[in-house]
GROMACS .gro file of C-alpha atoms in nm:
model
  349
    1UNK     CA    1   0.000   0.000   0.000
    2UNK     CA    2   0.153   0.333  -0.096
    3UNK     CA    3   0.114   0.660   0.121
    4UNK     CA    4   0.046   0.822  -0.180
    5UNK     CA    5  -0.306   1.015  -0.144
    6UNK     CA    6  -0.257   0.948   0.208
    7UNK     CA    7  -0.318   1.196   0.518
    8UNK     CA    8  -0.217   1.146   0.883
    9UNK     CA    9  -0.546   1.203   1.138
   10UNK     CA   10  -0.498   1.509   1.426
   11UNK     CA   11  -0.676   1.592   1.692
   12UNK     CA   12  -0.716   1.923   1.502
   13UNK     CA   13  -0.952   1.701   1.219
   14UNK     CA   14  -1.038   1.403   1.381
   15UNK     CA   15  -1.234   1.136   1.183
   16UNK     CA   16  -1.560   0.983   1.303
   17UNK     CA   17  -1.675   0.646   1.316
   18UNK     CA   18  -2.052   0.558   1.259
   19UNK     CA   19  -2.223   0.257   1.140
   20UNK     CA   20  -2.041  -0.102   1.236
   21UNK     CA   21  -2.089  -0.419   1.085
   22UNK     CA   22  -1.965  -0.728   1.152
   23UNK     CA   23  -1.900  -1.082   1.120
   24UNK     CA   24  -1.650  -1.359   1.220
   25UNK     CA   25  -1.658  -1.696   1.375
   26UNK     CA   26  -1.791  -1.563   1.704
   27UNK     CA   27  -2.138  -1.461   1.528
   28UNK     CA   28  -2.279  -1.211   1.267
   29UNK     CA   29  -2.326  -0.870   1.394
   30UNK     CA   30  -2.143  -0.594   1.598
   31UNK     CA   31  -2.290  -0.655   1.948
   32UNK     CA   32  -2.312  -0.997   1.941
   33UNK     CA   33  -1.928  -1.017   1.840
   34UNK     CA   34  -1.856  -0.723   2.107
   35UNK     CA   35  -2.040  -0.937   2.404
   36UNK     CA   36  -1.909  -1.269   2.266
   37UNK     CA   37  -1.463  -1.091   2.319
   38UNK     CA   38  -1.569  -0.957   2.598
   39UNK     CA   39  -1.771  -1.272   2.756
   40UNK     CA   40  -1.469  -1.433   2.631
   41UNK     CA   41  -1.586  -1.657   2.395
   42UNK     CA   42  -1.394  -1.779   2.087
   43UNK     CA   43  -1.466  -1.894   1.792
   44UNK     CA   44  -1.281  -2.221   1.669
   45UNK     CA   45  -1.115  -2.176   1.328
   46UNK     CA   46  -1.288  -2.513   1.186
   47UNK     CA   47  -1.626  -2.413   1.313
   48UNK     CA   48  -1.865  -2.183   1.135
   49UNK     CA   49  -2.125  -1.940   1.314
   50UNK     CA   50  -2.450  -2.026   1.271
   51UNK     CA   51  -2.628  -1.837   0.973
   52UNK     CA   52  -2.832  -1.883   0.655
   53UNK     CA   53  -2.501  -1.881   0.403
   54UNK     CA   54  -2.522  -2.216   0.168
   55UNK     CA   55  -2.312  -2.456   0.245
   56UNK     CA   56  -2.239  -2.529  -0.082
   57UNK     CA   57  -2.107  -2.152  -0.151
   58UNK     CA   58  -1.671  -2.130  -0.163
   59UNK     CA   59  -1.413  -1.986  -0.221
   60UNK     CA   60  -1.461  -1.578  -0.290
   61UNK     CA   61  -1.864  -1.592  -0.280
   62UNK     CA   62  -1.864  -1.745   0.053
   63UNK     CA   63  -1.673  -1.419   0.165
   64UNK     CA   64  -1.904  -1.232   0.003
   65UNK     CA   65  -2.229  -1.363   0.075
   66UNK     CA   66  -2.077  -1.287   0.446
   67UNK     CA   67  -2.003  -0.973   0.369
   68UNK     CA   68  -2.380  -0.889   0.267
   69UNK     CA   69  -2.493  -1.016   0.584
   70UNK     CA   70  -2.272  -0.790   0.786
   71UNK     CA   71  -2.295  -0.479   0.618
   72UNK     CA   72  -2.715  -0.496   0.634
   73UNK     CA   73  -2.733  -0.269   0.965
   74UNK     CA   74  -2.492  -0.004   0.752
   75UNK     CA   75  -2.677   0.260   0.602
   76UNK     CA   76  -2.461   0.347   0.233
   77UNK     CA   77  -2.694   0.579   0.085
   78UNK     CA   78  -2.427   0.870   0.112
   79UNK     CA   79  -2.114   0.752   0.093
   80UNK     CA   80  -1.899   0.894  -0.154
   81UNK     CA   81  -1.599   0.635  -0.164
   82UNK     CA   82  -1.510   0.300  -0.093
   83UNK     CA   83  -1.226   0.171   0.075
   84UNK     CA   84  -1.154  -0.219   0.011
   85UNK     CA   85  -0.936  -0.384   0.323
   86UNK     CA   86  -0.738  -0.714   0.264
   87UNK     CA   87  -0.435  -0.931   0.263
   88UNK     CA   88  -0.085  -0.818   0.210
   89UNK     CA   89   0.056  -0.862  -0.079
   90UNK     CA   90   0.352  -1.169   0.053
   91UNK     CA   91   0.057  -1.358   0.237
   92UNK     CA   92   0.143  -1.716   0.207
   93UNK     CA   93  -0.055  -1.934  -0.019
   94UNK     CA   94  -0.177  -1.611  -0.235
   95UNK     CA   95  -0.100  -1.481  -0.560
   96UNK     CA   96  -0.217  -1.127  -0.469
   97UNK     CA   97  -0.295  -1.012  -0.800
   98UNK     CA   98  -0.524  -1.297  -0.858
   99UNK     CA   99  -0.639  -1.232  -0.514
  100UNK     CA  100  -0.736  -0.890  -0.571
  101UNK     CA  101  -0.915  -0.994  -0.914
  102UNK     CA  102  -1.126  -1.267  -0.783
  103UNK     CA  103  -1.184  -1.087  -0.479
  104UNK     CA  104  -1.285  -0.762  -0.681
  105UNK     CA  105  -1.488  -0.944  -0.909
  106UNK     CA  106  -1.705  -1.148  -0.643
  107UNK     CA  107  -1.799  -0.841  -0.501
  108UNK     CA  108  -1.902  -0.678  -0.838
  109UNK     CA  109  -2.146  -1.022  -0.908
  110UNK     CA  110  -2.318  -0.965  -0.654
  111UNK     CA  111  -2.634  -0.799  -0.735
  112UNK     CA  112  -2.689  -0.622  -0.329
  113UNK     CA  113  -2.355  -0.550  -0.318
  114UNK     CA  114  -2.354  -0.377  -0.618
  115UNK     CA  115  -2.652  -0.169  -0.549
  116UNK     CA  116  -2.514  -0.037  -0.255
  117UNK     CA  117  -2.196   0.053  -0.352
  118UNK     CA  118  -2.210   0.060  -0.729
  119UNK     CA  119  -2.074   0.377  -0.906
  120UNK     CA  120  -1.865   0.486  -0.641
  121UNK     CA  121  -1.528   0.530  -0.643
  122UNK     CA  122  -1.340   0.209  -0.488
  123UNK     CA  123  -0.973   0.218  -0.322
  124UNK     CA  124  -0.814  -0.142  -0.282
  125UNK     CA  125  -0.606  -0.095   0.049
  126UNK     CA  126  -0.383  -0.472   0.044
  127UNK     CA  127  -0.233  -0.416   0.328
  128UNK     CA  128  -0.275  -0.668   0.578
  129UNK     CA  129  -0.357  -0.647   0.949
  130UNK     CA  130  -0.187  -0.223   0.904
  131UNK     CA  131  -0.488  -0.200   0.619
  132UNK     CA  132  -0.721   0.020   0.909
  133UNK     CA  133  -0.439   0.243   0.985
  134UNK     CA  134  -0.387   0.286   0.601
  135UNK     CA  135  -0.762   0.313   0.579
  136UNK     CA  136  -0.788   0.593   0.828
  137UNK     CA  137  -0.536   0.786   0.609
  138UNK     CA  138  -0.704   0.688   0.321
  139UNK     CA  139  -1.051   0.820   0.406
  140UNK     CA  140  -0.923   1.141   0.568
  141UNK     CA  141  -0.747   1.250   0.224
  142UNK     CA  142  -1.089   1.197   0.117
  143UNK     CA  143  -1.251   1.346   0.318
  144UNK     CA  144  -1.113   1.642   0.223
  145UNK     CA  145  -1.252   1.629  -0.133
  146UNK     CA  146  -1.601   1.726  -0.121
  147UNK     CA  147  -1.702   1.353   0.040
  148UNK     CA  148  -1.929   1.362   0.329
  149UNK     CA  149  -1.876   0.970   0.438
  150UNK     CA  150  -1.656   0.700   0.349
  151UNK     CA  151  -1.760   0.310   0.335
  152UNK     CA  152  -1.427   0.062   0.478
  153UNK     CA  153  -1.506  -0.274   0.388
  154UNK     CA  154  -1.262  -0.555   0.505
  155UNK     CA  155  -1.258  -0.882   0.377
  156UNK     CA  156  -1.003  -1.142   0.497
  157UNK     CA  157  -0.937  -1.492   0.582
  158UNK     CA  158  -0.674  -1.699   0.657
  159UNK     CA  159  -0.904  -2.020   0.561
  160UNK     CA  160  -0.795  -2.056   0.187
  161UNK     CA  161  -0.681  -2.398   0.093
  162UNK     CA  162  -0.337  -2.267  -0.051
  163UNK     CA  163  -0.282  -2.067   0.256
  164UNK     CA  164  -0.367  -2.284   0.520
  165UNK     CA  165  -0.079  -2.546   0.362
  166UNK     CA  166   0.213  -2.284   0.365
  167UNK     CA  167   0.122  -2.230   0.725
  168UNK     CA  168   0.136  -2.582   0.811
  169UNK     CA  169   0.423  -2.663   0.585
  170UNK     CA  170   0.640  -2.300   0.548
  171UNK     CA  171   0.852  -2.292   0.224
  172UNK     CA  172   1.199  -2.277   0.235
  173UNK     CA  173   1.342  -1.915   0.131
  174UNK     CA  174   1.740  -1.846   0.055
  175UNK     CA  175   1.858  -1.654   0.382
  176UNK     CA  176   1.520  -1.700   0.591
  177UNK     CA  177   1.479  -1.971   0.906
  178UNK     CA  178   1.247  -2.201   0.844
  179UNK     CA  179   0.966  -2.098   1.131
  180UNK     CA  180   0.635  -2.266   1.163
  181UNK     CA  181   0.378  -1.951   1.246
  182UNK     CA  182   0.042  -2.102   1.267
  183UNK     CA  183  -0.044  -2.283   1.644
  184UNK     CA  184  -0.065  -2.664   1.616
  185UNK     CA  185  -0.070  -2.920   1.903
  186UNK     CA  186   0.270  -3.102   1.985
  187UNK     CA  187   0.457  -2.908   1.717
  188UNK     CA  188   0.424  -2.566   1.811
  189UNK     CA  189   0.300  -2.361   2.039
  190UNK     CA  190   0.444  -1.974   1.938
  191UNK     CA  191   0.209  -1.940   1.662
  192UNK     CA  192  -0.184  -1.842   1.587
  193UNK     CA  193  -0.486  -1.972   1.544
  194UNK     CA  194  -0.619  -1.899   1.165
  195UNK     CA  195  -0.947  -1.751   1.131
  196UNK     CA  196  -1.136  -1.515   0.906
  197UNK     CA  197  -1.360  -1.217   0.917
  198UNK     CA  198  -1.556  -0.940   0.747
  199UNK     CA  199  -1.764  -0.620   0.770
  200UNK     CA  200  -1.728  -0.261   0.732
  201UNK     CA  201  -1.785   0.071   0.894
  202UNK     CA  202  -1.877   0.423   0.814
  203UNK     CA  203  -1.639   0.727   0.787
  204UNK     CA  204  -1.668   1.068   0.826
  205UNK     CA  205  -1.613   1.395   0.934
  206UNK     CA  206  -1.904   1.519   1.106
  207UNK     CA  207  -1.991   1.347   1.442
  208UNK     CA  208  -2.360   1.240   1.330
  209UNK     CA  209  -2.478   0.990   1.533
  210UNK     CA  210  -2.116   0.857   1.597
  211UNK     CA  211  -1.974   0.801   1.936
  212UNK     CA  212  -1.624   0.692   1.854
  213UNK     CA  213  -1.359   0.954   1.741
  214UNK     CA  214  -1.047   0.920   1.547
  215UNK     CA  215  -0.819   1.161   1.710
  216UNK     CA  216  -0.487   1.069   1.555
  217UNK     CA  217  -0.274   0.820   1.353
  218UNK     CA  218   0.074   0.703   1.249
  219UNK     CA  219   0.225   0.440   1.002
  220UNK     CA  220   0.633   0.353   1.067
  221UNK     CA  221   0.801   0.071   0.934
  222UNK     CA  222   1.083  -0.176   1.113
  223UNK     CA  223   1.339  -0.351   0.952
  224UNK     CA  224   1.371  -0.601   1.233
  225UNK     CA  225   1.093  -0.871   1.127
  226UNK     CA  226   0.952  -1.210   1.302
  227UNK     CA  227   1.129  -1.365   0.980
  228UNK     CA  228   1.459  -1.256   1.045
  229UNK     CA  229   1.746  -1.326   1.243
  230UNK     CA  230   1.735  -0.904   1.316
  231UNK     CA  231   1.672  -0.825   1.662
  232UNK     CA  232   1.420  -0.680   1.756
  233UNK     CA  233   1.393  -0.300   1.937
  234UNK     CA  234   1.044  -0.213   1.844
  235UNK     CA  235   1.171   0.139   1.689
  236UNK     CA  236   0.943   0.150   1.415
  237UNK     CA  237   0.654   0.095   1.648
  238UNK     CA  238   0.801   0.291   1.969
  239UNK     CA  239   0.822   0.589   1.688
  240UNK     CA  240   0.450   0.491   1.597
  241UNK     CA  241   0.331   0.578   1.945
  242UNK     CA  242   0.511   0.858   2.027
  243UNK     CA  243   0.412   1.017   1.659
  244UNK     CA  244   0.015   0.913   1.725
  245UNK     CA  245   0.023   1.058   2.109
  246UNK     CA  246   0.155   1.396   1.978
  247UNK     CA  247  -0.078   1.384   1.676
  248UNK     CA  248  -0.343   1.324   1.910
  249UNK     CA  249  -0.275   1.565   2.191
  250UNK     CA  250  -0.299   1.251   2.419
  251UNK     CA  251  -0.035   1.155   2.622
  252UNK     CA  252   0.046   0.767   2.594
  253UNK     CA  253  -0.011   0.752   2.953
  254UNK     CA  254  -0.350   0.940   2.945
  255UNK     CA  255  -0.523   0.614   2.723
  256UNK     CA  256  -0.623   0.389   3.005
  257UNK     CA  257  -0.610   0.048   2.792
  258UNK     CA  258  -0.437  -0.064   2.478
  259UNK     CA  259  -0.532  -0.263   2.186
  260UNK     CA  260  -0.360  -0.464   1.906
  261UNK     CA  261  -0.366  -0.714   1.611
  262UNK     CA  262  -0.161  -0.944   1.847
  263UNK     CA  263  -0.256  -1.344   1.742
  264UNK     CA  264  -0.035  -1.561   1.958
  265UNK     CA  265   0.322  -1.479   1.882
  266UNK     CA  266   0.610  -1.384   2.112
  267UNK     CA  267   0.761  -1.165   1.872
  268UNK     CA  268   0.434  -0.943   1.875
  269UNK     CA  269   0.408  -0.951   2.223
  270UNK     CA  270   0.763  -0.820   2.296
  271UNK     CA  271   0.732  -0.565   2.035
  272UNK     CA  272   0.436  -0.406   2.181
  273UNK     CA  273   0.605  -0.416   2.532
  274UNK     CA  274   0.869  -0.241   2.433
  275UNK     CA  275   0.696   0.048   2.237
  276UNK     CA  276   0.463   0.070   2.548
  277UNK     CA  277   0.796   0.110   2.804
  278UNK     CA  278   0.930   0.376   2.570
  279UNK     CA  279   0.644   0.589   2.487
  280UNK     CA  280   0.540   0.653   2.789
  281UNK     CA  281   0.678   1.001   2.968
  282UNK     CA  282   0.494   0.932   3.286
  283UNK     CA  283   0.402   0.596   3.479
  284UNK     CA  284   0.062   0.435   3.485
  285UNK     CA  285  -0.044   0.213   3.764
  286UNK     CA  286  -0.243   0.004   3.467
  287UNK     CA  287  -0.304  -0.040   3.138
  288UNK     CA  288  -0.420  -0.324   2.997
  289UNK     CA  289  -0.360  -0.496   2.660
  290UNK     CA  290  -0.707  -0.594   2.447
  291UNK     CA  291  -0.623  -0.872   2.182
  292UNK     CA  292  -0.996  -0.909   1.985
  293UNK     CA  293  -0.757  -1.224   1.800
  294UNK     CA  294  -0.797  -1.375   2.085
  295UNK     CA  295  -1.183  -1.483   2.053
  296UNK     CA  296  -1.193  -1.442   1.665
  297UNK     CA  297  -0.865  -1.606   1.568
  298UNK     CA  298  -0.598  -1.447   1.321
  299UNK     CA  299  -0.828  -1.240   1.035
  300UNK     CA  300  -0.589  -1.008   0.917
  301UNK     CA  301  -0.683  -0.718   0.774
  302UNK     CA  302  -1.031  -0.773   0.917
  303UNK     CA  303  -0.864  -0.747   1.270
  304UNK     CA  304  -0.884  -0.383   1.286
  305UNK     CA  305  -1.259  -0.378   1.258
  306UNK     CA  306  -1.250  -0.664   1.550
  307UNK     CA  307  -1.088  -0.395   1.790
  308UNK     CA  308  -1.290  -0.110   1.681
  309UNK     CA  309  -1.573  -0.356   1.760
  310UNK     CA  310  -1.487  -0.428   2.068
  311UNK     CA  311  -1.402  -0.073   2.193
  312UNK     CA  312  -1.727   0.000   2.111
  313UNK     CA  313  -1.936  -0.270   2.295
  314UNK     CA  314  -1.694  -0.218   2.588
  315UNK     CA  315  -1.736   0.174   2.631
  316UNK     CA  316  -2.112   0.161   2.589
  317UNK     CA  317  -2.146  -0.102   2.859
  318UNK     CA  318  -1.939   0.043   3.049
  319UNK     CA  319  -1.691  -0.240   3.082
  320UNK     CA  320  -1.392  -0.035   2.885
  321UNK     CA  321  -1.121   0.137   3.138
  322UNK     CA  322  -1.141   0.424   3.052
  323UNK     CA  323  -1.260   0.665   2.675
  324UNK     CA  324  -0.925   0.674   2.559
  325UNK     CA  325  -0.721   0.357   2.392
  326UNK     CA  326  -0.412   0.352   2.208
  327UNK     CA  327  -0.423   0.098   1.949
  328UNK     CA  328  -0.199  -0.067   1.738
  329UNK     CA  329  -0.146  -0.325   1.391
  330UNK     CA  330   0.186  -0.479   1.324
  331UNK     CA  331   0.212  -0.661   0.994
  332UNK     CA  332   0.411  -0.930   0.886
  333UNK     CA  333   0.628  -0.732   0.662
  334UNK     CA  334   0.723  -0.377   0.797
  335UNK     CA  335   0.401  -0.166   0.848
  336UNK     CA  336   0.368  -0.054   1.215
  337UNK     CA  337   0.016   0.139   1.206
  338UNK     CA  338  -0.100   0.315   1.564
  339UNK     CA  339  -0.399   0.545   1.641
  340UNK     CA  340  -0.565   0.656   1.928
  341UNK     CA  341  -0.940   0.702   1.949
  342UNK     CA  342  -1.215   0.803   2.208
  343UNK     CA  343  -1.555   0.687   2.317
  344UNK     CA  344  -1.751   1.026   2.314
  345UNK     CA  345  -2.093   0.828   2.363
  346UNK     CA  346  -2.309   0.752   2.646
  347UNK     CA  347  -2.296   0.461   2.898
  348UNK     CA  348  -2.546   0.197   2.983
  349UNK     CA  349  -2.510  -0.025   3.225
   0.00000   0.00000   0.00000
């Protein structure tokens, strides 16, 4: 994903999220998903939540015909743009420009799906689990051109055939240990649990009927990744944090919980320790780390939506620490994405 056409988010223009949808393992729907994290349910990988998709439907229209379903509470009717969310480009298993083809072309096929966003400009944003950072950037650029809202879509899965093999059996590449990533009993147990996920949310600039604000973002990149033999400091994403609390006008400090794309591996773990250590200019007594992989398994791009998700459920129940998080997205490849956002809505109990 370039940076081209991009714009970072400031407290001085912060974006504003509206309209949720959402769908994973755990359940179609945004509450359902947010009480089912925060319950702390999960969804197995080889399971499928119970809906009214044909079993018979594969591949690209499976992901699809999700898709419709989770995007059904979203109201599109003014939404000037459309931002696309999926894998990265070096995904295992994927060619990504047949990816982005079949993918592209489902979606077109699809009679609702065309209807509702048909004739609108569409942006492709392949950038992994950094895609809602990008996305954010994306949509604020925008945003800025006589669009009132913007429709993010993501669509990922880490349940294709081809990928699912490279995870259990990683290619050899020249230079690059040979490291099993995904979690399987008795062989390893640093890895993640594949999974997949899809939905979208509404963009804009106006508050509307949102409650949760955008107040800043930041995209870095580290040379140090989980496959090489580099170690690791966590500069890129250290620098993330520090750029996104400044952009924000919110200390580190001052976001009582944090959030991330973490699945299951150590490297991600220690990475987001250390940025956490070094951003911070003043001690907290707490704050804790929210993993939405956790309950919905390893989705990808889609992951972002799963934490925006569960911010959401969280703050209106009244179950999140506090109205300010600092989130971030660490990809497999060098994007380090971080923003900070705030709950402006009301409370029930």
């Amino acid at each position: 994903m370039s940076t081209a056409n991009t714009l970072p988010v400031s407290a001085s223009a912060p974006l504003y999220i509206e309209d949720i949808g959402f769908y994973s393992s755990l359940g179609c729907g945004w509450e359902i998903n947010g009480a089912a994290m925060m319950l702390g349910y999960n969804g197995r990988y080889d399971e499928v939540a119970r809906c009214a998709l044909d079993r018979k439907v594969r591949g690209y229209r499976r992901l699809v015909s999700l898709l419709k379903d989770s995007i059904q509470e979203i109201d599109t009717k003014d939404i000037g743009h459309v931002l696309l969310c999926t894998s990265e480009p070096t995904r295992v298993g994927l060619i990504a420009d047949i990816h982005l083809k079949q993918l592209s072309e489902a979606l077109l096929d699809d009679e609702e799906i065309r209807q509702r966003i048909g004739g609108k400009p569409l942006s492709i944003l392949n950038s992994g689990r950094a895609s809602l950072v990008y996305a954010f950037e994306k949509a604020n650029a925008v945003l800025n051109q006589d669009v009132d809202k913007v429709l993010v879509l993501f669509v990922d899965t880490y349940l294709m055939s081809g990928t699912l093999s490279a995870l259990a059996n990683p290619p050899y590449r020249e230079r690059i240990p040979h490291k099993l990533r995904v979690l399987i009993p008795e062989r390893n147990s640093d890895g993640f649990i594949p999974g997949e996920a899809v939905g979208g949310m509404i963009i804009s600039r106006q508050a509307h009927n949102a409650d949760l604000k955008v107040l800043g973002t930041s995209i870095q990149y580290e040379s140090a990744l989980i496959d090489t033999s580099d170690v690791l400091k966590g500069q890129a994403l250290t620098a993330a944090y520090r750029q996104v609390s400044e952009r924000a006008a919110t200390p580190v400090h001052e976001c009582r919980y944090r959030m991330a794309s973490i699945s299951g591996e150590q490297y991600f773990f220690k990475e987001a320790g250390l940025a956490q250590t070094r951003a911070l200019t003043q001690k907290t007594e707490s704050q804790p780390l929210w993993l939405p992989a956790s309950y919905i398994g390893e989705t990808g791009a889609s992951v972002g939506l799963g934490m925006i998700t569960m911010a959401r459920y969280a703050n209106q129940r009244g179950m999140a620490p506090g109205a300010h998080v600092i989130a971030h997205c660490s990809n497999d490849d060098s994007a380090r994405g971080a923003f900070i956002m705030e709950y402006t809505g009301e409370r029930h109990g």
